[in-house]
Short mmCIF file of C-alpha atoms in Angstrom, two decimals:
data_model
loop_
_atom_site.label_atom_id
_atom_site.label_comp_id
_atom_site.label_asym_id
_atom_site.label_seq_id
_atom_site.Cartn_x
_atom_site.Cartn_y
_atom_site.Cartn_z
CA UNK M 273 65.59 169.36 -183.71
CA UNK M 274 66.10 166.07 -185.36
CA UNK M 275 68.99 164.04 -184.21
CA UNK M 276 70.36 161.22 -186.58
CA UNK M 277 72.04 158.68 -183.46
CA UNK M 278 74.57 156.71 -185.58
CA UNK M 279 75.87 155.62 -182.14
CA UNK M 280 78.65 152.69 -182.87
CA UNK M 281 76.44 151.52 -185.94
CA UNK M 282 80.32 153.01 -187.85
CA UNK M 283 81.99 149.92 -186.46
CA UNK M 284 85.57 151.86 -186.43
CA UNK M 285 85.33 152.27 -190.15
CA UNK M 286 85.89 156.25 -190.87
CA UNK M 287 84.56 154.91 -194.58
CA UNK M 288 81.42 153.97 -193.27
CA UNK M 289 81.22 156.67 -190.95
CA UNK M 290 81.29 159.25 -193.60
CA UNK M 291 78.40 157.15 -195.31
CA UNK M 292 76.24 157.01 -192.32
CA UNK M 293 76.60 161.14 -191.94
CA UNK M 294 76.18 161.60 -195.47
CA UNK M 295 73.24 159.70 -195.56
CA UNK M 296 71.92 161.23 -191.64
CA UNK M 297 72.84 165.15 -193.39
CA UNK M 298 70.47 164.00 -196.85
CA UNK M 299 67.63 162.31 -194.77
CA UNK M 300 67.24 165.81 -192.71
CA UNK M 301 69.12 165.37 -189.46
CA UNK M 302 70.01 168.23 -187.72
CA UNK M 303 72.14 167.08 -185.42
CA UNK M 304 74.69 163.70 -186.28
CA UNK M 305 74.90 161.48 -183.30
CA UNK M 306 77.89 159.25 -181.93
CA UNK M 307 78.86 157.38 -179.02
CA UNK M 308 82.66 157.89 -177.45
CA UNK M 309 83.31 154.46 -176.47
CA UNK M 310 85.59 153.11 -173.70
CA UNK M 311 84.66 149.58 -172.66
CA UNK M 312 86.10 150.35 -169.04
CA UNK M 313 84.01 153.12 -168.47
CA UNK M 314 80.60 150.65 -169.28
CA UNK M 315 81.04 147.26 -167.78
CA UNK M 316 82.70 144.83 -166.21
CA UNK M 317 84.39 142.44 -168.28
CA UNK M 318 82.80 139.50 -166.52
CA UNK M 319 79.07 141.21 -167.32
CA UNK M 320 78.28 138.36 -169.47
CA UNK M 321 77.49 137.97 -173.44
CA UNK M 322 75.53 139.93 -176.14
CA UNK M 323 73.59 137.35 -178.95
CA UNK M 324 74.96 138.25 -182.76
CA UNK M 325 74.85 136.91 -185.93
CA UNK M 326 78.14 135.22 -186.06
CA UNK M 327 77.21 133.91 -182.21
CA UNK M 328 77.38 134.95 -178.56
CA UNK M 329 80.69 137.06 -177.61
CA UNK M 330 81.27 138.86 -174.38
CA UNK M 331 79.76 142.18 -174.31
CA UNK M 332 82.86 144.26 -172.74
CA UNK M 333 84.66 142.21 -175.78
CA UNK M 334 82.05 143.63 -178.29
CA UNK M 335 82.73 147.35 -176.82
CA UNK M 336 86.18 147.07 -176.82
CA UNK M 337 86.13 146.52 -180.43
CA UNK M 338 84.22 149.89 -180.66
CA UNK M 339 86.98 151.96 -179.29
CA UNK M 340 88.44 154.73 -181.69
CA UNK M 341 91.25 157.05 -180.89
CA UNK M 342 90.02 160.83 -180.23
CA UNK M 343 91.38 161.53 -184.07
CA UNK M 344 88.47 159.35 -185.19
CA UNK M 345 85.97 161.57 -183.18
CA UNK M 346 87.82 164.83 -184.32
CA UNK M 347 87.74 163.79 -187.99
CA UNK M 348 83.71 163.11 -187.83
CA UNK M 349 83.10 166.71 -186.12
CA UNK M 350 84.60 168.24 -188.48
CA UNK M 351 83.16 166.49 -191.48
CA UNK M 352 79.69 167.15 -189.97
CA UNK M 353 80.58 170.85 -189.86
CA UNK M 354 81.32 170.70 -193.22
CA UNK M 355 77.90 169.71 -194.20
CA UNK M 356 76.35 172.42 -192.62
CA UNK M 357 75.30 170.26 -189.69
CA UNK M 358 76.12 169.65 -185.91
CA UNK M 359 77.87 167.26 -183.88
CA UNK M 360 76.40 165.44 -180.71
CA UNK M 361 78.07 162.80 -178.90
CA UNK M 362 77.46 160.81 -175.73
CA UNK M 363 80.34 159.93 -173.15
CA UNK M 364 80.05 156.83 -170.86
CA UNK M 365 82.89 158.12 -168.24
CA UNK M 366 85.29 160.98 -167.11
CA UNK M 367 87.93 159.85 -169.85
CA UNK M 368 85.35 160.00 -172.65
CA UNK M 369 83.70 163.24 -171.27
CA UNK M 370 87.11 164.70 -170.59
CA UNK M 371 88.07 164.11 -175.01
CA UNK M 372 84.78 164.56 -175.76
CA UNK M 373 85.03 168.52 -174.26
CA UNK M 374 88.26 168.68 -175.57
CA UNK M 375 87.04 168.65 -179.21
CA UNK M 376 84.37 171.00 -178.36
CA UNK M 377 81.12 169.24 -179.55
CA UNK M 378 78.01 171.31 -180.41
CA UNK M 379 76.06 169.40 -177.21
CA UNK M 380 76.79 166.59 -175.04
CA UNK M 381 73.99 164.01 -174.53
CA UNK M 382 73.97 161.74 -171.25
CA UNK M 383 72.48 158.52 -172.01
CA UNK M 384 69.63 157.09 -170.05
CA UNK M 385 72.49 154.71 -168.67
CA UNK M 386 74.59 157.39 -167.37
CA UNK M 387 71.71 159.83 -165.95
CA UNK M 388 73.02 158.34 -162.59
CA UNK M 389 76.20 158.83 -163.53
CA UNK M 390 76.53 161.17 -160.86
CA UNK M 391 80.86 161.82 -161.14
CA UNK M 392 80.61 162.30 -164.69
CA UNK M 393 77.63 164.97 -163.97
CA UNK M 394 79.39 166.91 -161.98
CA UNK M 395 82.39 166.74 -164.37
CA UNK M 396 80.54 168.11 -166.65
CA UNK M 397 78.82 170.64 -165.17
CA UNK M 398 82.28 171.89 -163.57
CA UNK M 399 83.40 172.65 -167.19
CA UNK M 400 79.50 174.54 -168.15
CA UNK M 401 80.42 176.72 -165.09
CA UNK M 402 84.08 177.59 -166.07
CA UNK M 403 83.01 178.45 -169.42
CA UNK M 404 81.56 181.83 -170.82
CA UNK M 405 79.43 179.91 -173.20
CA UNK M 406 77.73 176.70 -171.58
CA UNK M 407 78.00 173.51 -174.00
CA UNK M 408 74.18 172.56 -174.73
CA UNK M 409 73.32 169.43 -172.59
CA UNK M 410 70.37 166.91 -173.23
CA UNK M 411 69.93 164.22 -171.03
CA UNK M 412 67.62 160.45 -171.85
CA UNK M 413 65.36 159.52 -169.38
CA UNK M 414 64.66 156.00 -170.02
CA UNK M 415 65.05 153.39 -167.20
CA UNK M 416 64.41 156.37 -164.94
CA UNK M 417 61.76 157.98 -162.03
CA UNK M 418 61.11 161.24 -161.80
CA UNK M 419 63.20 161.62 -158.67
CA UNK M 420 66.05 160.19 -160.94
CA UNK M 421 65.87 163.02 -163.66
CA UNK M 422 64.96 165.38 -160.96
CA UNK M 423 68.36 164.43 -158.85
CA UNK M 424 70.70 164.77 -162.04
CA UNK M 425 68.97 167.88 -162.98
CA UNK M 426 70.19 169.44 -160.22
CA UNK M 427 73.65 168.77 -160.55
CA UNK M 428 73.53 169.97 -164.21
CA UNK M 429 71.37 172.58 -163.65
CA UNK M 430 68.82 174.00 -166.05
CA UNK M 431 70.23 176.20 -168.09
CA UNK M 432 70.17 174.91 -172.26
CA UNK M 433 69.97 171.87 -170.60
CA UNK M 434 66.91 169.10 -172.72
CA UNK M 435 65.19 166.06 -171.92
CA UNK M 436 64.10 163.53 -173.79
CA UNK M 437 61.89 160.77 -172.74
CA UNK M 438 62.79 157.75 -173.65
CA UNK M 439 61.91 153.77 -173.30
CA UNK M 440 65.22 151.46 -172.47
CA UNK M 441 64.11 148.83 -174.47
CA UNK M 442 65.72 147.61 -177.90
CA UNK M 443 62.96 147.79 -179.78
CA UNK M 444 60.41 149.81 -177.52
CA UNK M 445 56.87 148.97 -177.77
CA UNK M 446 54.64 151.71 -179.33
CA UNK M 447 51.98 151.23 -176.99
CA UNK M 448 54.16 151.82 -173.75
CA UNK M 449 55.57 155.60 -175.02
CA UNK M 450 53.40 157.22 -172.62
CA UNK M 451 53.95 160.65 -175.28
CA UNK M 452 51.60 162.78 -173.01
CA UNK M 453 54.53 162.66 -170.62
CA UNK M 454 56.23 165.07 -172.98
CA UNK M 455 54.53 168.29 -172.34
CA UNK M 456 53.73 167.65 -168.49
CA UNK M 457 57.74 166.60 -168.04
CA UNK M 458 58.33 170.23 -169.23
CA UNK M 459 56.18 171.98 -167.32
CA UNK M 460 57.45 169.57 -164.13
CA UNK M 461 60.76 170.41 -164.69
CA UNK M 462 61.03 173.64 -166.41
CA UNK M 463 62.79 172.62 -169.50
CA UNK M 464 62.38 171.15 -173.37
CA UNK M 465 61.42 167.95 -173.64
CA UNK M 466 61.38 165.26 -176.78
CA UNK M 467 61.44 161.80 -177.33
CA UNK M 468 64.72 159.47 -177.79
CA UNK M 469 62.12 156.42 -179.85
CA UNK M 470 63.89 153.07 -180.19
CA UNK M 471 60.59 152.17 -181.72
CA UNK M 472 60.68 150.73 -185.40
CA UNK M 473 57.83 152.82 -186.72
CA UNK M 474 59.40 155.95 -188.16
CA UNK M 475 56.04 157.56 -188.49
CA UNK M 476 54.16 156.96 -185.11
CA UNK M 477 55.85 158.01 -182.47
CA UNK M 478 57.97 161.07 -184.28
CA UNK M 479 54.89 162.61 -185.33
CA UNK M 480 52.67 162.17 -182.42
CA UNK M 481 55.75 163.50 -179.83
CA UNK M 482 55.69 167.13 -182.03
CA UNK M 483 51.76 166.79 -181.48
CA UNK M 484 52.07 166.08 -177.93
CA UNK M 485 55.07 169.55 -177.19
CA UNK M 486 58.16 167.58 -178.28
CA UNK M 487 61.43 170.19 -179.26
CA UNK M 488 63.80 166.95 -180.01
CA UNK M 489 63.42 163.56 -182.24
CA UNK M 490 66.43 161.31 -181.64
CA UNK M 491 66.30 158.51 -183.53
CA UNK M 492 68.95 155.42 -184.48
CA UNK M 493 70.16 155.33 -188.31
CA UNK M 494 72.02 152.58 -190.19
CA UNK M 495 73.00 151.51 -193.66
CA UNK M 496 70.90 148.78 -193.39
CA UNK M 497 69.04 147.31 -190.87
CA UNK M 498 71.51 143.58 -191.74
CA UNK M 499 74.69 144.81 -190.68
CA UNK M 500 76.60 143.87 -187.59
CA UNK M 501 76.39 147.03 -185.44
CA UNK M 502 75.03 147.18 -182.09
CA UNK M 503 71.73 148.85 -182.37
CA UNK M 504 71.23 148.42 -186.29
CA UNK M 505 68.31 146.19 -185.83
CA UNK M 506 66.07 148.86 -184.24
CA UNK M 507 67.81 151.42 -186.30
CA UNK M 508 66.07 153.37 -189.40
CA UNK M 509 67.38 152.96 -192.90
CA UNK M 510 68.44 156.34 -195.14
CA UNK M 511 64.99 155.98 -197.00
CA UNK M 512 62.88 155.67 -193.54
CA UNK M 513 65.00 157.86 -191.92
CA UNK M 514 64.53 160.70 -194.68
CA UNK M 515 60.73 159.55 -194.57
CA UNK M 516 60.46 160.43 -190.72
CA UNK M 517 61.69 163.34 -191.04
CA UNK M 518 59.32 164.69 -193.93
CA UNK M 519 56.52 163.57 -191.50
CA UNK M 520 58.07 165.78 -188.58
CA UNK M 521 58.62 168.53 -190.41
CA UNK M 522 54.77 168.43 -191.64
CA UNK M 523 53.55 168.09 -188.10
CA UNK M 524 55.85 171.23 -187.02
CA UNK M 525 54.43 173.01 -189.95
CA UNK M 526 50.53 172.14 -189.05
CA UNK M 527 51.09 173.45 -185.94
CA UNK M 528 52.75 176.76 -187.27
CA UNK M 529 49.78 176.87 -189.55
CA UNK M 530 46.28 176.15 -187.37
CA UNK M 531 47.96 176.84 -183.57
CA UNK M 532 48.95 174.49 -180.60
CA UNK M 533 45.43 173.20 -180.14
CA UNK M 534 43.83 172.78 -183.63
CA UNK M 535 46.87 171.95 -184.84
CA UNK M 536 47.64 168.86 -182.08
CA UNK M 537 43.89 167.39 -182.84
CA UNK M 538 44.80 167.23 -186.46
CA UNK M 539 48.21 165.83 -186.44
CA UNK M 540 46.37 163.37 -183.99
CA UNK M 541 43.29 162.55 -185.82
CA UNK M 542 45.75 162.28 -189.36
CA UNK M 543 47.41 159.50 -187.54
CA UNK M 544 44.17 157.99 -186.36
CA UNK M 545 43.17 157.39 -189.66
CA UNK M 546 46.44 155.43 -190.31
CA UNK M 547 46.71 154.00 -187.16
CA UNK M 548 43.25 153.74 -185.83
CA UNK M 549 42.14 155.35 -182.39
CA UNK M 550 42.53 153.10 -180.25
CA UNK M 551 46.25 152.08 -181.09
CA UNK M 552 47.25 155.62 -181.25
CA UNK M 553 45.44 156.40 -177.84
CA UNK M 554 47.51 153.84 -176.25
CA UNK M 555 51.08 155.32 -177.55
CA UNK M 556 49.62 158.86 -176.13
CA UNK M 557 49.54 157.10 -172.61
CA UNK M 558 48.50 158.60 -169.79
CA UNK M 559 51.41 161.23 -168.83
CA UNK M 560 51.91 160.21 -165.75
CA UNK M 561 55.53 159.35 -165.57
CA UNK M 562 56.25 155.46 -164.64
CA UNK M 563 59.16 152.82 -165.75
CA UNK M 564 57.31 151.42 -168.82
CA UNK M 565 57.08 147.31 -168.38
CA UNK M 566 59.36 146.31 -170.96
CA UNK M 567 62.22 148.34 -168.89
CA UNK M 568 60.63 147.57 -165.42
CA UNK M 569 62.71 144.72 -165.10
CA UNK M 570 66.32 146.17 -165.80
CA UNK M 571 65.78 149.27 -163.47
CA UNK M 572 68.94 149.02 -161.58
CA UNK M 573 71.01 146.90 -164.41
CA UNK M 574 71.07 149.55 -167.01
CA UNK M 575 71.47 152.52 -164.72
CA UNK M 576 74.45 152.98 -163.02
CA UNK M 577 75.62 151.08 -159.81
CA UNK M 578 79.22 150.61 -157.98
CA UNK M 579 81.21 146.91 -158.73
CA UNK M 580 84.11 145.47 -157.21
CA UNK M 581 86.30 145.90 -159.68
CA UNK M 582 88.51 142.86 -158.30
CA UNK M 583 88.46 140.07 -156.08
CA UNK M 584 88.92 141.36 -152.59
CA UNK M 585 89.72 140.00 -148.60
CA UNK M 586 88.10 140.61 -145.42
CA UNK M 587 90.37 143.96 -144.19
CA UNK M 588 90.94 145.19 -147.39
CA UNK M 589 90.73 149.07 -147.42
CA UNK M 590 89.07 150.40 -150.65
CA UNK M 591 90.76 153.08 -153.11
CA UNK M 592 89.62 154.27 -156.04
CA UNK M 593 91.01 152.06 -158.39
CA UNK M 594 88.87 149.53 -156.95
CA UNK M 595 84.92 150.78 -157.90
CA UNK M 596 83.51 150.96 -160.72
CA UNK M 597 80.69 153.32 -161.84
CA UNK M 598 79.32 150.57 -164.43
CA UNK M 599 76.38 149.05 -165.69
CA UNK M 600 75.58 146.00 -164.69
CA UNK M 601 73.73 144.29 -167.71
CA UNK M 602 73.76 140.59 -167.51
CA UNK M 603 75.01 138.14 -165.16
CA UNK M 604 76.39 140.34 -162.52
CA UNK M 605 74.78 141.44 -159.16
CA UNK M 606 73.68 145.26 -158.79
CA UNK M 607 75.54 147.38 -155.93
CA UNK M 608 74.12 150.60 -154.37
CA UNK M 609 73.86 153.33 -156.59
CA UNK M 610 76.84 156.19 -157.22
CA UNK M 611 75.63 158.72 -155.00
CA UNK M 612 77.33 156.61 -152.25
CA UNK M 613 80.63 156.46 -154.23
CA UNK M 614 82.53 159.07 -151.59
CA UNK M 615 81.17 157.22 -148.55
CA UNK M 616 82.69 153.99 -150.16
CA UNK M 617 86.32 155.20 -150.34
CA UNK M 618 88.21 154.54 -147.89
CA UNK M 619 85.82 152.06 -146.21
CA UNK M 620 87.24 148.63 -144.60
CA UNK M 621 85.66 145.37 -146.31
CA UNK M 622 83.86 142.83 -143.65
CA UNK M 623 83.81 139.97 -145.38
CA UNK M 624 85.43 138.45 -149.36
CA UNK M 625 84.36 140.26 -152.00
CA UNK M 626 84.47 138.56 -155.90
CA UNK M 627 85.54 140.78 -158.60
CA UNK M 628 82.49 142.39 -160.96
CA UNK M 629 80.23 141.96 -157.99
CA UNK M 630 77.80 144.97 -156.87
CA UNK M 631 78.82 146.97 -153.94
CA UNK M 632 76.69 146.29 -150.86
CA UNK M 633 76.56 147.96 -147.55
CA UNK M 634 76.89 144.38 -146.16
CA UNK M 635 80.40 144.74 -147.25
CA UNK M 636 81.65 147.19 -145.41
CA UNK M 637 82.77 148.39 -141.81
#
């Protein structure tokens, strides 16, 4: 399965949306990719500033302008249908999740971000229950343990739910892909596993992840690598993306053709020669699952954690409306994590609280 991610890379534009799946549906995607944005349901607006072209804006300002109207989402599922494709889209809340099922997508994916996302889990595996049918799943393991993915897993279950591994960093280092992981997260966890690469090789680490058991490439695409969106600088162009997935499709075919095991050492030792042993040894890591070192450092900030969601006194008793399940990305501090969301409600504050700041057991009575 090859997913084209065009995320937010659309900017609001249907125009350019319709370009980006045109161009996802002729470079060999299977599966078109988008992201159901509600800046609410991501961060704080006090979570600091992202660096652009034109300068440094607010980040919950630069996902506000990303919101579209469930019409937009509606219109872009059924265009993809009607190139023979299938729709995938990734919610960031219970309001996105909520329009997202409402549309009926062809599978929901949980981003890294969200795999602690525990309330929007359980959302969504309420619906897979009620339903005859259950809506595929694949959830992205970046920025994640093992314990993390195996915690989530068990409020979505198993069943036609994927993983992919993945490395939270914009771009990811080759060398830290660990692709071994692949095959021995599957057996682990009793599931199919692929990659979600944020690497800017479109060769390496596609190829070498069907070599190494992969079921899934998700990969970013964009018009052009200069453009304004989000994750466009880390994203393939048409021509690369179109190039990658030639290069899959050989490696799937090898291993049709000569079997798992001669098969994997050739895919392998074709690379080698491009790559050279020693580089592509280090992308095959180690399989022993770990936070790679370029997302080491924002375990905690890109997952999932509870905020003050205003500036609160001493004696104030805590509601709903007052926590946030956010990311806490830049500036802010992180709180405990959402699987002590219930025992928050309800709970007396012991001491000022500042709004955007992480939840802390200190805080409370």
């Amino acid at each position: 399965m090859i997913i084209a991610e065009i995320g937010t890379s659309h900017e609001g534009s249907k125009e350019k949306a319709r370009k980006l799946i045109d161009a996802a549906c002729d470079a060999g995607a299977d599966y078109v990719k988008f992201q159901w944005v509600y800046a609410s349901e991501i961060l704080h607006p006090d979570t600091g500033f992202v660096k652009l072209p034109t300068g440094n804006i607010p980040l919950y300002e630069r996902f506000k302008e990303l919101e579209c109207p469930v019409s937009f989402y509606k219109e872009m599922l059924d265009y993809v249908h009607s190139k023979g494709k299938k729709f995938i889209c990734s919610p960031f809340g219970l309001q996105s999740l909520k329009e997202l099922l409402e549309i009926h997508p062809d599978a929901v994916k949980i981003a890294s971000p969200e795999l602690n996302h525990y309330k929007m889990l359980e959302a969504l595996a309420d619906y897979r229950k009620n339903k005859c049918e259950k809506t595929p799943v694949i959830l992205s393991s970046g920025v994640s343990t093992l314990s993390d993915i195996e915690k989530a897993l068990s409020i979505t279950g198993k069943d036609n739910v994927s993983l992919l591994h993945c490395i939270t960093s914009y771009p990811a280092p080759e060398n830290e892909y660990n692709l071994r992981l692949i095959k021995n997260l599957s057996n682990i966890l009793g599931i199919p596993c692929g990659v979600s690469d944020h690497s800017l090789d479109p060769i390496l680490v596609p190829a070498l992840s069907v070599a190494c058991g992969g079921t899934i490439i998700e990969k970013h695409i964009t018009l052009s690598r200069k453009t304004s969106g989000l994750d466009d600088p880390v994203a393939l162009e048409p021509e690369q993306f179109g190039f990658m997935s030639h290069i899959v499709n050989q490696a799937k075919a090898t291993l049709n053709h000569y079997g798992i095991e001669t098969g994997t050492k050739r895919i392998i030792d074709q690379i080698s020669e491009q790559f050279g042993s020693e580089k592509v040894e280090k992308v095959l890591g180690t399989g022993i699952k770990e936070l790679a070192p370029s997302e080491s450092l924002n375990y905690g900030r890109t997952n999932r954690s509870l905020h003050f969601m205003k500036e609160f006194e001493k004696g104030h008793v805590i509601n709903e409306e007052d926590i946030g399940i956010l990311r806490t990305e830049k500036v802010l501090t992180p709180g405990i994590t959402p699987e002590y969301y219930d025992l928050v409600i309800g709970k007396t504050l012991s001491r000022n609280v500042k709004s955007g700041s992480g939840v802390q057991f200190e805080d409370l009575m």
